[in-house]
Amino acid sequence: MLFVPASLLGLAREAFAQSPPQMLWDTPGLPKVDPNTDPYPFDPYFALVNHFQHALPGGWRVGQPVFQGGAFSIEIFVPTHWNGNPTSALSNACPGANSSIWREGVTRIELKPLYRRAPWPGATCRPPTG
């Protein structure tokens, strides 16, 4: 029987909890894979939530993306203690030019902030052109 000290198990659990999930579609130079055989297919809903959870200021909550009219729409819940212009902060959180979100065919993301119980003007993220 294998005996592993509890302290080692705690360290392993802590390290695993801190490691970000590996996303194979973000690997540069990775060739396209047949979606019928790809063990890690691209999930735009997961990718969008994951991106904005890391790109937005702490305490902001990301709603579930909704696909309608050819674009994804996401409600962003801004905490009441936050000071500033949420629309400007959202514009700075758009995925970068090399993001897998754009490579996988997402063409537009509408971000709709709710701040102090009121909707604010949204921000639109688009893939880079050129």
C-alpha positions as semicolon CSV with decimal commas, in nm:
position;residue;x (nm);y (nm);z (nm)
1;M;0,000;0,000;0,000
2;L;0,129;0,345;-0,094
3;F;0,151;0,602;0,184
4;V;0,154;0,968;0,086
5;P;0,185;1,229;0,360
6;A;-0,114;1,458;0,391
7;S;0,110;1,763;0,352
8;L;0,218;1,647;0,004
9;L;-0,142;1,589;-0,099
10;G;-0,230;1,941;0,019
11;L;0,056;2,092;-0,184
12;A;-0,044;1,900;-0,495
13;R;-0,408;2,003;-0,458
14;E;-0,305;2,369;-0,412
15;A;-0,076;2,364;-0,719
16;F;-0,347;2,205;-0,933
17;A;-0,605;2,463;-0,822
18;Q;-0,373;2,750;-0,921
19;S;-0,279;2,615;-1,264
20;P;-0,487;2,757;-1,549
21;P;-0,660;2,509;-1,778
22;Q;-0,456;2,417;-2,084
23;M;-0,633;2,524;-2,399
24;L;-0,490;2,348;-2,699
25;W;-0,647;2,590;-2,946
26;D;-0,423;2,867;-2,806
27;T;-0,107;2,679;-2,902
28;P;0,067;2,873;-3,182
29;G;0,117;2,682;-3,504
30;L;-0,126;2,407;-3,410
31;P;-0,277;2,267;-3,730
32;K;-0,654;2,259;-3,774
33;V;-0,808;1,932;-3,656
34;D;-1,121;1,763;-3,787
35;P;-1,399;1,861;-3,541
36;N;-1,534;1,505;-3,552
37;T;-1,208;1,365;-3,414
38;D;-1,076;1,660;-3,210
39;P;-1,056;1,554;-2,843
40;Y;-1,057;1,922;-2,736
41;P;-1,308;2,103;-2,960
42;F;-1,335;2,480;-2,935
43;D;-1,621;2,589;-2,710
44;P;-1,689;2,960;-2,773
45;Y;-1,909;2,994;-2,464
46;F;-1,636;2,859;-2,235
47;A;-1,363;3,056;-2,413
48;L;-1,554;3,386;-2,382
49;V;-1,637;3,345;-2,013
50;N;-1,281;3,233;-1,937
51;H;-1,129;3,527;-2,127
52;F;-1,343;3,795;-1,963
53;Q;-1,311;3,648;-1,612
54;H;-0,936;3,701;-1,643
55;A;-0,941;4,028;-1,842
56;L;-1,185;4,228;-1,627
57;P;-1,109;4,395;-1,293
58;G;-1,151;4,190;-0,977
59;G;-1,506;4,156;-0,847
60;W;-1,670;4,190;-1,188
61;R;-1,898;3,901;-1,284
62;V;-1,946;3,765;-1,634
63;G;-2,290;3,642;-1,742
64;Q;-2,346;3,353;-1,979
65;P;-2,283;3,441;-2,344
66;V;-2,587;3,439;-2,571
67;F;-2,552;3,391;-2,946
68;Q;-2,807;3,592;-3,143
69;G;-2,805;3,785;-3,468
70;G;-2,461;3,654;-3,566
71;A;-2,290;3,787;-3,252
72;F;-2,228;3,689;-2,894
73;S;-2,382;3,908;-2,627
74;I;-2,256;3,901;-2,268
75;E;-2,390;4,083;-1,963
76;I;-2,115;4,211;-1,735
77;F;-2,206;4,282;-1,373
78;V;-1,996;4,565;-1,228
79;P;-1,976;4,585;-0,846
80;T;-2,130;4,897;-0,694
81;H;-1,808;4,989;-0,510
82;W;-1,617;5,017;-0,840
83;N;-1,549;5,374;-0,955
84;G;-1,497;5,467;-1,317
85;N;-1,647;5,428;-1,659
86;P;-1,741;5,062;-1,716
87;T;-1,772;5,109;-2,092
88;S;-1,410;5,221;-2,116
89;A;-1,293;4,933;-1,897
90;L;-1,482;4,686;-2,116
91;S;-1,323;4,822;-2,434
92;N;-0,981;4,748;-2,288
93;A;-1,082;4,388;-2,206
94;C;-1,148;4,276;-2,565
95;P;-0,955;3,969;-2,683
96;G;-0,619;4,045;-2,843
97;A;-0,543;4,012;-3,212
98;N;-0,393;3,662;-3,173
99;S;-0,671;3,525;-2,953
100;S;-0,813;3,185;-3,040
101;I;-1,158;3,340;-3,005
102;W;-1,109;3,524;-3,336
103;R;-0,927;3,235;-3,506
104;E;-1,222;3,007;-3,439
105;G;-1,474;3,226;-3,619
106;V;-1,627;3,457;-3,358
107;T;-1,691;3,781;-3,547
108;R;-1,843;4,014;-3,287
109;I;-1,887;4,030;-2,910
110;E;-2,135;4,275;-2,755
111;L;-2,057;4,355;-2,392
112;K;-2,345;4,495;-2,188
113;P;-2,247;4,636;-1,847
114;L;-2,489;4,660;-1,556
115;Y;-2,356;4,911;-1,305
116;R;-2,541;5,030;-0,995
117;R;-2,858;4,854;-1,111
118;A;-2,866;5,038;-1,444
119;P;-2,757;4,941;-1,794
120;W;-2,466;5,142;-1,934
121;P;-2,361;5,188;-2,295
122;G;-2,197;4,870;-2,411
123;A;-1,874;4,796;-2,589
124;T;-1,825;4,592;-2,904
125;C;-1,526;4,369;-2,963
126;R;-1,435;4,279;-3,322
127;P;-1,150;4,075;-3,470
128;P;-0,858;4,266;-3,615
129;T;-0,880;4,344;-3,984
130;G;-0,604;4,302;-4,231
